[in-house]
Amino acid sequence: MLKIEDLHVSYGAVRAIKGISLEVDDGELVSLIGANGAGKTTTLHTISGLVPASSGSITLDGKDLRKTPPEKIIGLGLAHVPEGRHVFARMSVEENLAMGAYIVRDKAKIKRQLDMVYAHFPRLAERSRQLAGTLSGGEQQMLAMGRALMTEPKMLLLDEPSMGLSPILVKEIFSIIRELHDAGITILLVEQNAKMALAISDRAYVLETGLISMSGPAQELLHDDKVRRAYLGA
Amino acid sequence: MGVFLQTLFVGLRLGSVYALIALGYTMVYGIIRLINFAHGDFIMVGGYTLIFTVPLMTAAGLPAWLAVVIAIAVCALVGVGVELVAYRPVRRKGTGMTALITAVAMSLFLENLAQAIPAIGPNPIIASQLFAPGGFRVAGVTLDFVTIYTIAVSAAVMLLLYVFTQKTRMGRAMRCVSEDKSAAVLMGISVNRTVLTTFAVGSGLSAVAALMYVAQYPKVYTTMGSLLGLKAFVAAVAGGIGLIPGAMLGGLVIGLVESFTTSYISSSLTDAVVFLILIAVLLIKPAGILGKNVGEKV
């Protein structure tokens, strides 16, 4: 579904991504793990067009994302849940979800998606009138994910969904990611919590200072000595 | 009591005009974090458009004030033009400071451009009557029609704007872009188109302000927007820059302060008191009356 080839990204003179290639197949849950500053978020931002690539190619089902205006990418079925949630703090939960469906014109579909999101995240339904800025971190994460689901995307980019959350909430978020995966949504997951990410993923890539240092089935990486030492604290 | 009520009405009239102008400042600031110093000059653009189009209206047998429709269109076009020609290119390359300087430059440019147009020139032009004169007296207070219209039109425009930002797709897109540009893009919102709409709406409001202002003070001149714009900007900041209700409240407060200072203290101190109030407000509430210093949640 998603195919990245020889991608390079620079911020001014700083080369953040130095030629990575990766692929996510239909229905797969693939994670991208690595230390802080390795370029994980930059990779996702480049896919979504928030950061321009300097060279290389990014395609979604054969469509060139580098030639697609950033605001058109959601229309291709690719939704991005950014790091730090980025919910619209001064809008209510329900307004945030409505904004998630900004490109959807069909009112019945919006209603259907809203019900689906509330079914996945009952807590959002309870707080539908509350301002998003007043939600807890975990609730904001749920809202950001729910908002991304409003267009019924075929693929999700999840950036650090567990960041800053309590262990119980981390578990909850990961079990929801698994649910979404089981529902057939293709997912590219960026996580610092490598252990949890690998545990639910089909495959994974390890990003190290802008380069992919390792890749393979998640179970293999989970038991790889180098990965264990560097990212799993074992 | 008569003086008090009269002062109150004048204050509300002044405040309504300030509020309409302040909305333009605050909407643009909210969306691109730029103080559009040229915004005050859009009132001048609106004023001259009225001067030149009112005769057309009267010739066609239409009421003079209908010229505001043309003024709204002209102001919206000028606002969009300024954004496209000056602000957007500068924003893409430069910093907030370069954009600010560009805004000051656009203000001077518009004032001087107007003066260079032969039909305008350096001397003020007096507008013909925009509304039928008259009014009525109640309990020792004179309520002239212009004051009533000004307050009513501003209230109606603000209500419309509120509905627009809360209920319409474009209005919601505006609020999203103003809160979080990259998240807005991820929702599929075109930031450029939203910014242009904001300029069009904000500048259009200044044409309505021009109508109400010129109806009261018919002298139109090239720098008429400077002090007017500056005070409306003060209103926007006092109310909480970037917040639409803040601009409305700030405008009314400034108008009332001005009116009461003129009536009860001295008309020569009016502007001084307005700016003193601004300083006082910002000392007590740095983000403005309705502003909140909200920390980002990580």
Short mmCIF file of C-alpha atoms in Angstrom, two decimals:
data_model
loop_
_atom_site.label_atom_id
_atom_site.label_comp_id
_atom_site.label_asym_id
_atom_site.label_seq_id
_atom_site.Cartn_x
_atom_site.Cartn_y
_atom_site.Cartn_z
CA MET A 1 0.00 0.00 0.00
CA LEU A 2 2.66 2.48 1.11
CA LYS A 3 6.04 2.39 -0.56
CA ILE A 4 8.99 4.64 0.25
CA GLU A 5 12.13 4.49 -1.85
CA ASP A 6 15.47 6.11 -1.13
CA LEU A 7 13.91 9.01 0.78
CA HIS A 8 16.07 11.94 1.79
CA VAL A 9 14.89 14.82 3.99
CA SER A 10 16.87 17.83 5.20
CA TYR A 11 16.11 20.71 7.52
CA GLY A 12 18.41 23.37 6.08
CA ALA A 13 21.90 21.91 6.33
CA VAL A 14 20.84 19.14 8.70
CA ARG A 15 20.18 15.84 6.97
CA ALA A 16 17.43 14.18 8.98
CA ILE A 17 16.65 11.24 6.67
CA LYS A 18 19.51 9.90 4.62
CA GLY A 19 17.99 7.52 2.16
CA ILE A 20 15.46 5.13 3.63
CA SER A 21 13.23 2.64 1.86
CA LEU A 22 10.30 0.93 3.47
CA GLU A 23 7.07 -0.72 2.55
CA VAL A 24 3.77 -1.38 4.26
CA ASP A 25 1.48 -3.94 2.62
CA ASP A 26 -2.30 -3.98 2.66
CA GLY A 27 -3.62 -4.79 6.13
CA GLU A 28 -0.19 -4.90 7.73
CA LEU A 29 0.76 -3.33 11.05
CA VAL A 30 4.33 -2.16 10.71
CA SER A 31 6.22 -0.25 13.34
CA LEU A 32 9.10 2.12 13.03
CA ILE A 33 11.17 2.14 16.17
CA GLY A 34 14.30 3.99 17.18
CA ALA A 35 15.76 6.48 19.59
CA ASN A 36 14.80 10.12 20.00
CA GLY A 37 15.94 12.15 17.01
CA ALA A 38 16.38 9.12 14.76
CA GLY A 39 13.97 10.65 12.24
CA LYS A 40 10.77 8.70 12.97
CA THR A 41 8.47 11.70 13.19
CA THR A 42 10.19 13.35 10.23
CA THR A 43 9.45 10.23 8.18
CA LEU A 44 5.75 10.44 9.00
CA HIS A 45 5.66 14.20 8.40
CA THR A 46 7.24 13.67 5.00
CA ILE A 47 4.69 11.01 4.07
CA SER A 48 1.90 13.46 4.95
CA GLY A 49 3.56 16.31 3.12
CA LEU A 50 3.99 18.47 6.23
CA VAL A 51 7.73 18.40 5.56
CA PRO A 52 9.04 18.39 1.98
CA ALA A 53 11.35 15.57 0.89
CA SER A 54 14.60 16.49 -0.83
CA SER A 55 14.62 13.36 -2.96
CA GLY A 56 13.24 9.86 -3.23
CA SER A 57 9.73 8.62 -3.78
CA ILE A 58 6.66 8.03 -1.60
CA THR A 59 3.68 6.29 -3.15
CA LEU A 60 0.33 5.22 -1.78
CA ASP A 61 -1.22 2.53 -3.98
CA GLY A 62 0.96 3.79 -6.79
CA LYS A 63 -0.06 7.43 -6.34
CA ASP A 64 2.87 9.82 -5.92
CA LEU A 65 2.40 11.53 -2.54
CA ARG A 66 5.22 13.98 -3.18
CA LYS A 67 3.15 15.44 -6.01
CA THR A 68 -0.04 15.54 -3.91
CA PRO A 69 -0.82 18.75 -1.99
CA PRO A 70 -0.68 17.89 1.75
CA GLU A 71 -4.38 18.68 2.32
CA LYS A 72 -5.36 16.22 -0.43
CA ILE A 73 -3.61 13.24 1.13
CA ILE A 74 -6.41 12.46 3.59
CA GLY A 75 -8.68 12.12 0.56
CA LEU A 76 -6.51 9.26 -0.68
CA GLY A 77 -7.36 7.29 2.46
CA LEU A 78 -4.27 8.05 4.51
CA ALA A 79 -4.90 9.58 7.96
CA HIS A 80 -2.16 10.81 10.28
CA VAL A 81 -2.40 10.97 14.09
CA PRO A 82 0.38 13.39 14.94
CA GLU A 83 2.76 13.22 17.87
CA GLY A 84 1.43 15.26 20.79
CA ARG A 85 -2.19 14.64 19.69
CA HIS A 86 -2.77 18.12 18.20
CA VAL A 87 -6.46 18.11 19.02
CA PHE A 88 -8.28 21.43 18.53
CA ALA A 89 -8.24 22.52 22.17
CA ARG A 90 -10.90 25.22 21.91
CA MET A 91 -13.37 22.92 20.17
CA SER A 92 -15.54 20.30 21.79
CA VAL A 93 -14.87 16.60 21.40
CA GLU A 94 -17.68 16.27 18.90
CA GLU A 95 -16.53 19.30 16.90
CA ASN A 96 -13.05 17.76 16.73
CA LEU A 97 -14.54 14.58 15.35
CA ALA A 98 -16.60 16.61 12.88
CA MET A 99 -13.39 18.26 11.71
CA GLY A 100 -11.93 14.81 11.20
CA ALA A 101 -14.70 14.31 8.65
CA TYR A 102 -14.04 17.70 7.02
CA ILE A 103 -13.65 16.18 3.55
CA VAL A 104 -16.69 13.92 3.92
CA ARG A 105 -19.81 15.51 2.39
CA ASP A 106 -22.18 12.62 3.05
CA LYS A 107 -23.99 13.39 6.32
CA ALA A 108 -25.11 9.78 6.79
CA LYS A 109 -21.53 8.59 6.51
CA ILE A 110 -20.38 11.15 9.07
CA LYS A 111 -23.04 9.90 11.48
CA ARG A 112 -22.01 6.30 10.86
CA GLN A 113 -18.34 7.06 11.46
CA LEU A 114 -19.17 9.03 14.58
CA ASP A 115 -21.07 6.07 16.00
CA MET A 116 -18.18 3.79 15.09
CA VAL A 117 -15.66 6.07 16.84
CA TYR A 118 -17.86 6.30 19.93
CA ALA A 119 -18.11 2.51 19.93
CA HIS A 120 -14.30 2.21 19.90
CA PHE A 121 -13.88 5.00 22.44
CA PRO A 122 -16.89 5.10 24.80
CA ARG A 123 -15.13 7.68 26.91
CA LEU A 124 -15.31 10.18 24.04
CA ALA A 125 -19.07 9.68 23.84
CA GLU A 126 -19.36 10.55 27.53
CA ARG A 127 -17.40 13.72 26.98
CA SER A 128 -18.75 14.76 23.59
CA ARG A 129 -19.62 18.32 24.71
CA GLN A 130 -16.40 18.90 26.65
CA LEU A 131 -13.67 21.15 25.24
CA ALA A 132 -10.82 19.03 23.92
CA GLY A 133 -8.25 21.14 25.75
CA THR A 134 -9.69 20.04 29.08
CA LEU A 135 -9.35 16.29 28.39
CA SER A 136 -6.65 14.18 29.99
CA GLY A 137 -3.67 13.10 27.90
CA GLY A 138 -5.11 9.66 27.31
CA GLU A 139 -8.48 11.03 26.29
CA GLN A 140 -6.80 13.46 23.93
CA GLN A 141 -4.95 10.55 22.34
CA MET A 142 -8.23 8.71 21.89
CA LEU A 143 -9.76 11.84 20.38
CA ALA A 144 -6.85 12.27 17.97
CA MET A 145 -7.21 8.65 16.87
CA GLY A 146 -11.00 8.90 16.66
CA ARG A 147 -10.69 12.05 14.60
CA ALA A 148 -8.38 10.28 12.17
CA LEU A 149 -10.89 7.45 11.78
CA MET A 150 -13.73 9.76 10.72
CA THR A 151 -12.91 9.51 7.01
CA GLU A 152 -12.83 5.69 7.18
CA PRO A 153 -9.17 5.67 6.09
CA LYS A 154 -7.52 2.59 4.66
CA MET A 155 -4.22 3.48 6.29
CA LEU A 156 -3.25 5.18 9.56
CA LEU A 157 0.03 6.81 10.53
CA LEU A 158 0.32 6.76 14.33
CA ASP A 159 3.04 8.90 15.87
CA GLU A 160 3.99 8.04 19.46
CA PRO A 161 0.46 7.22 20.60
CA SER A 162 1.68 6.08 24.03
CA MET A 163 3.77 9.15 24.79
CA GLY A 164 3.24 10.56 28.27
CA LEU A 165 0.52 8.11 29.21
CA SER A 166 0.21 5.96 32.32
CA PRO A 167 0.96 2.23 31.90
CA ILE A 168 -2.75 1.36 32.09
CA LEU A 169 -3.62 3.84 29.37
CA VAL A 170 -0.69 2.66 27.25
CA LYS A 171 -2.16 -0.83 27.39
CA GLU A 172 -5.57 0.50 26.46
CA ILE A 173 -4.24 2.47 23.51
CA PHE A 174 -2.26 -0.52 22.24
CA SER A 175 -5.26 -2.79 22.49
CA ILE A 176 -7.24 -0.27 20.42
CA ILE A 177 -4.44 -0.21 17.83
CA ARG A 178 -4.70 -3.95 17.65
CA GLU A 179 -8.48 -3.71 17.21
CA LEU A 180 -8.03 -1.30 14.33
CA HIS A 181 -5.49 -3.63 12.79
CA ASP A 182 -7.89 -6.55 13.18
CA ALA A 183 -10.56 -4.43 11.50
CA GLY A 184 -8.33 -4.42 8.44
CA ILE A 185 -6.79 -0.95 8.64
CA THR A 186 -3.19 -0.75 7.47
CA ILE A 187 -1.03 0.91 10.12
CA LEU A 188 2.41 2.43 10.25
CA LEU A 189 3.22 2.91 13.93
CA VAL A 190 6.03 5.06 15.26
CA GLU A 191 6.91 4.30 18.86
CA GLN A 192 9.58 4.79 21.45
CA ASN A 193 7.98 2.04 23.45
CA ALA A 194 9.61 -0.57 21.22
CA LYS A 195 8.62 -3.55 23.30
CA MET A 196 4.89 -2.89 23.11
CA ALA A 197 5.11 -1.84 19.47
CA LEU A 198 6.95 -5.01 18.43
CA ALA A 199 4.56 -7.15 20.44
CA ILE A 200 1.58 -6.13 18.29
CA SER A 201 3.30 -5.54 14.94
CA ASP A 202 3.69 -7.82 11.92
CA ARG A 203 6.97 -6.30 10.86
CA ALA A 204 9.24 -3.49 12.01
CA TYR A 205 12.01 -1.19 10.88
CA VAL A 206 14.68 0.19 13.18
CA LEU A 207 15.65 3.76 12.39
CA GLU A 208 19.03 5.03 13.52
CA THR A 209 20.12 8.62 12.80
CA GLY A 210 18.26 8.84 9.54
CA LEU A 211 19.02 5.36 8.25
CA ILE A 212 17.30 2.02 8.59
CA SER A 213 19.67 -0.21 10.48
CA MET A 214 17.50 -3.32 10.72
CA SER A 215 14.17 -4.66 9.58
CA GLY A 216 12.22 -7.85 9.70
CA PRO A 217 9.30 -9.67 11.30
CA ALA A 218 8.49 -8.05 14.64
CA GLN A 219 8.86 -11.32 16.56
CA GLU A 220 12.41 -11.79 15.24
CA LEU A 221 13.41 -8.24 16.18
CA LEU A 222 11.85 -8.72 19.60
CA HIS A 223 14.32 -11.52 20.22
CA ASP A 224 17.30 -9.99 18.46
CA ASP A 225 20.16 -9.31 20.90
CA LYS A 226 21.11 -5.98 19.38
CA VAL A 227 17.54 -4.68 19.42
CA ARG A 228 17.06 -5.96 22.96
CA ARG A 229 20.16 -4.16 24.18
CA ALA A 230 19.50 -0.89 22.37
CA TYR A 231 15.73 -0.48 22.61
CA LEU A 232 14.23 -2.98 24.99
CA GLY A 233 16.48 -2.32 27.94
CA ALA A 234 17.39 -5.96 28.28
CA MET B 1 -29.44 61.03 33.57
CA GLY B 2 -30.01 62.50 30.11
CA VAL B 3 -26.30 63.13 29.65
CA PHE B 4 -25.44 59.68 30.89
CA LEU B 5 -27.80 57.92 28.47
CA GLN B 6 -26.71 60.12 25.59
CA THR B 7 -23.09 59.33 26.35
CA LEU B 8 -23.93 55.65 26.55
CA PHE B 9 -25.55 55.68 23.10
CA VAL B 10 -22.65 57.55 21.54
CA GLY B 11 -20.27 55.12 23.20
CA LEU B 12 -22.13 52.13 21.83
CA ARG B 13 -22.12 53.66 18.36
CA LEU B 14 -18.39 54.35 18.46
CA GLY B 15 -17.77 50.96 20.02
CA SER B 16 -19.76 49.18 17.31
CA VAL B 17 -17.55 50.70 14.63
CA TYR B 18 -14.38 49.86 16.56
CA ALA B 19 -15.63 46.33 17.07
CA LEU B 20 -16.23 45.84 13.32
CA ILE B 21 -12.70 47.00 12.58
CA ALA B 22 -11.17 45.10 15.49
CA LEU B 23 -12.70 41.90 14.13
CA GLY B 24 -10.62 42.26 10.98
CA TYR B 25 -7.40 42.64 12.98
CA THR B 26 -8.20 39.77 15.26
CA MET B 27 -9.31 37.34 12.56
CA VAL B 28 -6.18 37.86 10.50
CA TYR B 29 -4.00 37.73 13.60
CA GLY B 30 -5.74 34.56 14.72
CA ILE B 31 -5.03 32.81 11.48
CA ILE B 32 -1.51 33.94 10.48
CA ARG B 33 -0.26 35.65 13.67
CA LEU B 34 0.24 38.91 11.81
CA ILE B 35 -0.83 42.39 12.87
CA ASN B 36 -2.19 43.63 9.56
CA PHE B 37 -1.31 47.30 9.87
CA ALA B 38 -2.90 47.93 6.48
CA HIS B 39 -6.27 46.94 7.88
CA GLY B 40 -7.06 50.49 9.06
CA ASP B 41 -6.49 51.68 5.51
CA PHE B 42 -9.13 49.29 4.22
CA ILE B 43 -11.61 51.65 5.91
CA MET B 44 -10.23 54.45 3.76
CA VAL B 45 -10.63 52.20 0.69
CA GLY B 46 -14.21 51.57 1.77
CA GLY B 47 -14.76 55.30 2.37
CA TYR B 48 -13.63 56.29 -1.13
CA THR B 49 -15.57 53.46 -2.71
CA LEU B 50 -18.66 54.89 -1.04
CA ILE B 51 -17.82 58.40 -2.27
CA PHE B 52 -17.61 57.18 -5.86
CA THR B 53 -20.45 54.68 -5.88
CA VAL B 54 -23.14 56.51 -3.90
CA PRO B 55 -23.92 58.77 -6.94
CA LEU B 56 -24.40 55.62 -9.03
CA MET B 57 -26.87 54.29 -6.48
CA THR B 58 -28.80 57.53 -6.28
CA ALA B 59 -28.85 57.79 -10.09
CA ALA B 60 -30.30 54.29 -10.23
CA GLY B 61 -32.95 55.29 -7.73
CA LEU B 62 -31.54 53.03 -5.02
CA PRO B 63 -30.85 54.05 -1.41
CA ALA B 64 -27.36 55.54 -0.98
CA TRP B 65 -26.26 53.09 1.69
CA LEU B 66 -26.61 50.16 -0.75
CA ALA B 67 -23.23 51.31 -2.10
CA VAL B 68 -21.82 49.37 0.84
CA VAL B 69 -22.29 46.17 -1.17
CA ILE B 70 -19.78 47.44 -3.71
CA ALA B 71 -17.54 48.72 -0.91
CA ILE B 72 -17.55 45.28 0.72
CA ALA B 73 -16.52 43.68 -2.57
CA VAL B 74 -13.78 46.25 -3.20
CA CYS B 75 -12.40 45.97 0.35
CA ALA B 76 -12.48 42.17 0.22
CA LEU B 77 -10.59 42.26 -3.09
CA VAL B 78 -8.01 44.69 -1.71
CA GLY B 79 -7.56 42.51 1.39
CA VAL B 80 -7.13 39.36 -0.68
CA GLY B 81 -4.80 41.23 -3.04
CA VAL B 82 -2.58 42.46 -0.20
CA GLU B 83 -2.35 38.91 1.16
CA LEU B 84 -1.52 37.40 -2.25
CA VAL B 85 0.91 40.05 -3.44
CA ALA B 86 2.66 41.01 -0.21
CA TYR B 87 2.04 38.85 2.85
CA ARG B 88 2.04 35.33 1.44
CA PRO B 89 5.36 35.60 -0.44
CA VAL B 90 6.99 37.30 2.56
CA ARG B 91 5.61 34.74 4.99
CA ARG B 92 7.00 31.92 2.89
CA LYS B 93 10.53 33.35 2.93
CA GLY B 94 10.87 35.54 5.98
CA THR B 95 10.20 35.78 9.68
CA GLY B 96 7.36 37.33 11.69
CA MET B 97 9.33 40.56 11.77
CA THR B 98 9.63 40.85 7.98
CA ALA B 99 5.90 40.21 7.69
CA LEU B 100 5.21 42.95 10.23
CA ILE B 101 7.36 45.44 8.33
CA THR B 102 5.59 44.45 5.13
CA ALA B 103 2.28 45.22 6.82
CA VAL B 104 3.47 48.70 7.81
CA ALA B 105 4.72 49.18 4.25
CA MET B 106 1.37 48.10 2.79
CA SER B 107 -0.38 50.63 5.01
CA LEU B 108 1.81 53.49 3.76
CA PHE B 109 1.56 52.17 0.22
CA LEU B 110 -2.24 52.20 0.24
CA GLU B 111 -2.37 55.71 1.71
CA ASN B 112 0.06 57.07 -0.85
CA LEU B 113 -1.47 55.17 -3.72
CA ALA B 114 -4.83 56.70 -2.89
CA GLN B 115 -3.31 60.16 -2.87
CA ALA B 116 -1.72 59.53 -6.27
CA ILE B 117 -5.09 58.78 -7.84
CA PRO B 118 -6.23 62.06 -9.49
CA ALA B 119 -9.87 61.67 -8.47
CA ILE B 120 -8.81 61.41 -4.83
CA GLY B 121 -5.84 63.72 -4.31
CA PRO B 122 -4.55 65.11 -1.03
CA ASN B 123 -7.69 66.98 0.07
CA PRO B 124 -10.57 65.43 2.02
CA ILE B 125 -13.80 64.75 0.16
CA ILE B 126 -17.12 65.14 1.94
CA ALA B 127 -19.49 62.23 1.47
CA SER B 128 -23.11 62.88 0.64
CA GLN B 129 -25.80 61.73 3.01
CA LEU B 130 -25.86 57.94 3.38
CA PHE B 131 -28.97 57.59 5.51
CA ALA B 132 -32.09 59.71 5.76
CA PRO B 133 -31.51 62.29 8.51
CA GLY B 134 -33.57 62.53 11.65
CA GLY B 135 -34.23 60.70 14.84
CA PHE B 136 -36.41 61.02 17.86
CA ARG B 137 -36.20 62.24 21.42
CA VAL B 138 -36.98 60.04 24.37
CA ALA B 139 -36.60 61.18 27.98
CA GLY B 140 -34.27 64.01 27.07
CA VAL B 141 -32.07 61.80 24.91
CA THR B 142 -31.71 62.32 21.18
CA LEU B 143 -31.59 59.06 19.27
CA ASP B 144 -30.57 59.81 15.74
CA PHE B 145 -31.17 57.18 13.08
CA VAL B 146 -27.47 56.81 12.24
CA THR B 147 -26.68 55.79 15.81
CA ILE B 148 -29.53 53.30 15.87
CA TYR B 149 -28.53 51.84 12.49
CA THR B 150 -24.89 51.62 13.47
CA ILE B 151 -25.60 49.68 16.64
CA ALA B 152 -28.16 47.44 14.95
CA VAL B 153 -26.07 46.71 11.84
CA SER B 154 -22.96 45.94 13.90
CA ALA B 155 -24.90 43.65 16.18
CA ALA B 156 -26.40 41.85 13.18
CA VAL B 157 -23.03 41.53 11.41
CA MET B 158 -21.41 40.15 14.54
CA LEU B 159 -24.19 37.65 15.01
CA LEU B 160 -23.79 36.53 11.39
CA LEU B 161 -20.05 36.23 11.87
CA TYR B 162 -20.58 34.15 14.98
CA VAL B 163 -22.91 31.78 13.14
CA PHE B 164 -20.44 31.66 10.24
CA THR B 165 -17.50 30.65 12.41
CA GLN B 166 -19.45 28.18 14.53
CA LYS B 167 -21.77 26.50 12.06
CA THR B 168 -20.37 26.64 8.56
CA ARG B 169 -17.72 24.40 7.06
CA MET B 170 -15.51 27.32 6.08
CA GLY B 171 -15.94 28.97 9.48
CA ARG B 172 -14.91 25.81 11.26
CA ALA B 173 -11.94 25.45 8.93
CA MET B 174 -10.90 28.97 9.92
CA ARG B 175 -11.02 28.11 13.60
CA CYS B 176 -8.95 24.98 12.97
CA VAL B 177 -6.28 26.81 10.99
CA SER B 178 -6.13 29.49 13.65
CA GLU B 179 -5.64 26.87 16.36
CA ASP B 180 -3.29 24.42 14.70
CA LYS B 181 -2.18 24.74 11.08
CA SER B 182 -0.57 21.35 10.62
CA ALA B 183 -3.47 19.51 12.25
CA ALA B 184 -5.82 21.47 9.96
CA VAL B 185 -3.85 20.28 6.93
CA LEU B 186 -4.13 16.69 8.16
CA MET B 187 -7.92 17.15 8.23
CA GLY B 188 -7.80 18.07 4.54
CA ILE B 189 -8.19 21.83 5.04
CA SER B 190 -6.44 24.06 2.51
CA VAL B 191 -4.61 26.62 4.64
CA ASN B 192 -4.07 29.04 1.76
CA ARG B 193 -7.71 29.10 0.79
CA THR B 194 -8.77 29.53 4.43
CA VAL B 195 -6.36 32.43 4.92
CA LEU B 196 -7.71 34.14 1.79
CA THR B 197 -11.28 33.75 3.01
CA THR B 198 -10.28 35.26 6.34
CA PHE B 199 -8.79 38.27 4.59
CA ALA B 200 -11.90 38.65 2.44
CA VAL B 201 -14.28 38.48 5.40
CA GLY B 202 -12.16 40.69 7.69
CA SER B 203 -11.66 43.31 4.98
CA GLY B 204 -15.33 43.18 4.02
CA LEU B 205 -16.21 44.02 7.63
CA SER B 206 -14.07 47.14 7.37
CA ALA B 207 -16.30 48.31 4.50
CA VAL B 208 -19.33 48.00 6.79
CA ALA B 209 -17.38 49.96 9.42
CA ALA B 210 -16.58 52.58 6.78
CA LEU B 211 -20.27 52.97 5.96
CA MET B 212 -21.23 53.51 9.57
CA TYR B 213 -18.28 55.78 10.29
CA VAL B 214 -18.73 57.95 7.19
CA ALA B 215 -22.46 58.22 7.88
CA GLN B 216 -21.48 59.98 11.11
CA TYR B 217 -18.28 61.74 10.07
CA PRO B 218 -18.60 62.38 6.32
CA LYS B 219 -15.03 63.59 5.80
CA VAL B 220 -13.07 61.00 3.79
CA TYR B 221 -9.30 61.39 3.46
CA THR B 222 -6.37 59.13 2.73
CA THR B 223 -5.09 58.78 6.30
CA MET B 224 -8.53 58.49 7.90
CA GLY B 225 -7.86 54.84 8.73
CA SER B 226 -4.65 55.43 10.71
CA LEU B 227 -5.92 56.49 14.12
CA LEU B 228 -9.21 54.65 13.65
CA GLY B 229 -7.30 51.46 12.83
CA LEU B 230 -4.88 51.97 15.68
CA LYS B 231 -7.69 52.31 18.21
CA ALA B 232 -9.51 49.30 16.81
CA PHE B 233 -6.23 47.40 17.10
CA VAL B 234 -6.05 48.50 20.73
CA ALA B 235 -9.60 47.19 21.13
CA ALA B 236 -8.62 43.83 19.63
CA VAL B 237 -5.60 43.54 21.93
CA ALA B 238 -7.53 44.65 25.00
CA GLY B 239 -10.25 42.10 24.31
CA GLY B 240 -7.73 39.33 23.62
CA ILE B 241 -6.11 39.30 20.18
CA GLY B 242 -7.12 36.36 18.02
CA LEU B 243 -10.46 35.95 19.78
CA ILE B 244 -13.59 37.05 17.93
CA PRO B 245 -15.69 37.76 21.06
CA GLY B 246 -12.65 39.62 22.44
CA ALA B 247 -12.67 42.02 19.49
CA MET B 248 -16.38 42.68 19.94
CA LEU B 249 -16.03 43.30 23.67
CA GLY B 250 -12.81 45.30 23.26
CA GLY B 251 -14.42 47.52 20.63
CA LEU B 252 -17.41 48.29 22.82
CA VAL B 253 -15.19 48.98 25.83
CA ILE B 254 -12.98 51.39 23.88
CA GLY B 255 -16.01 53.15 22.42
CA LEU B 256 -17.62 53.59 25.82
CA VAL B 257 -14.40 54.75 27.44
CA GLU B 258 -13.95 57.31 24.68
CA SER B 259 -17.49 58.57 24.93
CA PHE B 260 -17.51 58.84 28.72
CA THR B 261 -14.11 60.51 28.81
CA THR B 262 -15.32 63.09 26.31
CA SER B 263 -18.50 63.77 28.24
CA TYR B 264 -17.24 63.71 31.79
CA ILE B 265 -13.53 64.52 31.65
CA SER B 266 -12.26 66.25 28.56
CA SER B 267 -12.42 65.60 24.84
CA SER B 268 -8.73 66.41 24.50
CA LEU B 269 -7.85 63.54 26.85
CA THR B 270 -9.91 60.91 25.03
CA ASP B 271 -7.09 59.19 23.16
CA ALA B 272 -4.78 59.35 26.17
CA VAL B 273 -7.36 57.62 28.34
CA VAL B 274 -7.96 54.94 25.69
CA PHE B 275 -4.30 54.02 25.61
CA LEU B 276 -4.00 54.23 29.41
CA ILE B 277 -6.85 51.71 29.64
CA LEU B 278 -5.00 49.44 27.21
CA ILE B 279 -1.87 49.55 29.36
CA ALA B 280 -3.90 48.91 32.51
CA VAL B 281 -5.72 45.95 30.94
CA LEU B 282 -2.50 44.42 29.68
CA LEU B 283 -0.81 44.84 33.06
CA ILE B 284 -3.63 43.01 34.79
CA LYS B 285 -4.45 40.53 32.03
CA PRO B 286 -1.54 40.30 29.55
CA ALA B 287 -3.58 38.15 27.14
CA GLY B 288 -6.50 40.61 27.10
CA ILE B 289 -9.86 40.63 28.85
CA LEU B 290 -11.02 37.32 27.38
CA GLY B 291 -7.57 35.90 26.65
CA LYS B 292 -6.17 32.99 28.57
CA ASN B 293 -2.53 32.17 28.89
CA VAL B 294 -3.06 28.49 28.24
CA GLY B 295 -0.02 26.28 28.38
CA GLU B 296 0.32 23.65 25.69
CA LYS B 297 -0.55 20.18 26.84
CA VAL B 298 2.13 17.68 25.84
#
